[in-house]
Amino acid sequence: DFAVLLNSGMTYKQALLANFGSACLCYLGLIIGLILGFKTAAVQYIYGIAGGMFLYISLVDMLPESIQMIQDLAGKSKKKGFKILLVQNLFILFGMGAMLLLSFYEPKIKKAKW
């Protein structure tokens, strides 16, 4: 997080303060999550919100940076840019496949004795 803040144009002091503030808010989120986690009806909404936040971060922040990296490398070497594009897409497909497998085997996972 700190490197991303510095890369976005913040000074060292601003990035440190922002990172500290977000770390402190994590504890507040932990407490709220633990309180709501005991209510079984709220768990599905917590998972939905958390999943949505991960999707938002990846699609709005990380994906444009990945595209920019590909464009920068493609300007230098088309072959290197294509390799990066291929690796990025393979890992996106790998993540989607992992989620698909988890959704197929969810009933068996829930029944498993740990």
Coordinates of C-alpha atoms in Angstrom, one line a residue:
D1 CA 0.0 0.0 0.0
F2 CA 2.8 2.4 0.9
A3 CA 4.5 2.0 -2.4
V4 CA 1.2 2.6 -4.3
L5 CA 0.6 5.8 -2.3
L6 CA 4.1 7.1 -3.0
N7 CA 3.7 6.2 -6.7
S8 CA 0.4 8.1 -6.8
G9 CA 2.3 11.3 -6.0
M10 CA 2.0 11.6 -2.2
T11 CA 4.9 12.7 -0.2
Y12 CA 6.6 10.3 2.2
K13 CA 4.9 11.9 5.2
Q14 CA 1.5 11.9 3.6
A15 CA 1.8 8.3 2.5
L16 CA 2.9 7.2 6.0
L17 CA 0.0 9.0 7.6
A18 CA -2.5 7.6 5.1
N19 CA -1.2 4.1 5.5
F20 CA -1.3 4.4 9.3
G21 CA -4.9 5.7 9.1
S22 CA -6.0 2.8 6.9
A23 CA -4.3 0.3 9.2
C24 CA -6.1 1.7 12.2
L25 CA -9.4 1.4 10.3
C26 CA -8.7 -2.2 9.8
Y27 CA -9.2 -2.9 13.5
L28 CA -12.5 -1.1 13.4
G29 CA -13.5 -3.3 10.5
L30 CA -12.4 -6.4 12.4
I31 CA -14.6 -5.5 15.4
I32 CA -17.6 -4.8 13.2
G33 CA -17.0 -8.0 11.2
L34 CA -16.7 -10.1 14.4
I35 CA -19.9 -8.7 15.8
L36 CA -21.8 -9.2 12.6
G37 CA -20.2 -12.6 12.0
F38 CA -22.1 -14.1 14.9
K39 CA -25.4 -13.3 13.2
T40 CA -25.6 -16.0 10.4
A41 CA -27.9 -13.9 8.2
A42 CA -25.3 -11.1 8.0
V43 CA -22.4 -13.4 6.9
Q44 CA -23.6 -13.7 3.3
Y45 CA -23.8 -9.9 3.0
I46 CA -20.3 -9.5 4.5
Y47 CA -18.9 -12.0 1.9
G48 CA -20.7 -10.2 -0.9
I49 CA -19.4 -6.8 0.2
A50 CA -15.8 -8.1 0.6
G51 CA -15.9 -9.8 -2.8
G52 CA -17.3 -6.7 -4.4
M53 CA -14.5 -4.6 -2.9
F54 CA -11.8 -7.0 -4.2
L55 CA -13.4 -6.9 -7.7
Y56 CA -13.5 -3.1 -7.5
I57 CA -9.9 -2.7 -6.5
S58 CA -8.7 -5.1 -9.2
L59 CA -10.8 -3.8 -12.0
V60 CA -10.5 0.0 -11.3
D61 CA -6.9 0.2 -9.9
M62 CA -4.8 -2.8 -10.8
L63 CA -6.1 -3.6 -14.3
P64 CA -5.4 -0.1 -15.8
E65 CA -1.8 -0.4 -14.4
S66 CA -1.4 -3.8 -16.0
I67 CA -2.6 -2.4 -19.4
Q68 CA -0.2 0.5 -19.1
M69 CA 2.7 -1.9 -18.4
I70 CA 1.8 -3.9 -21.5
Q71 CA 1.6 -0.8 -23.6
D72 CA 5.0 0.5 -22.3
L73 CA 6.7 -2.9 -22.9
A74 CA 5.0 -3.3 -26.3
G75 CA 6.6 0.0 -27.3
K76 CA 10.0 -1.4 -26.6
S77 CA 9.5 -5.0 -27.7
K78 CA 6.3 -6.5 -29.1
K79 CA 7.4 -10.0 -28.1
K80 CA 7.9 -9.0 -24.4
G81 CA 4.6 -7.1 -24.3
F82 CA 2.8 -10.1 -25.7
K83 CA 4.4 -12.4 -23.1
I84 CA 3.3 -10.1 -20.2
L85 CA -0.2 -10.0 -21.7
L86 CA -0.3 -13.8 -22.0
V87 CA 0.9 -14.3 -18.4
Q88 CA -1.6 -11.8 -17.0
N89 CA -4.5 -13.4 -18.9
L90 CA -3.5 -16.9 -17.9
F91 CA -3.5 -15.9 -14.2
I92 CA -6.9 -14.2 -14.6
L93 CA -8.2 -17.4 -16.1
F94 CA -6.5 -19.4 -13.4
G95 CA -8.3 -17.4 -10.7
M96 CA -11.6 -17.7 -12.4
G97 CA -11.1 -21.5 -12.7
A98 CA -10.2 -21.7 -9.0
M99 CA -13.4 -19.9 -8.1
L100 CA -15.4 -22.1 -10.4
L101 CA -14.0 -25.3 -8.8
L102 CA -14.7 -23.9 -5.3
S103 CA -18.3 -23.3 -6.3
F104 CA -18.7 -26.8 -7.7
Y105 CA -17.2 -28.5 -4.6
E106 CA -18.7 -26.1 -2.0
P107 CA -21.3 -28.7 -0.7
K108 CA -18.5 -31.3 -0.2
I109 CA -16.3 -28.8 1.4
K110 CA -19.0 -27.8 3.9
K111 CA -19.7 -31.5 4.7
A112 CA -16.0 -32.3 5.3
K113 CA -14.9 -32.9 8.8
W114 CA -11.9 -30.7 9.6

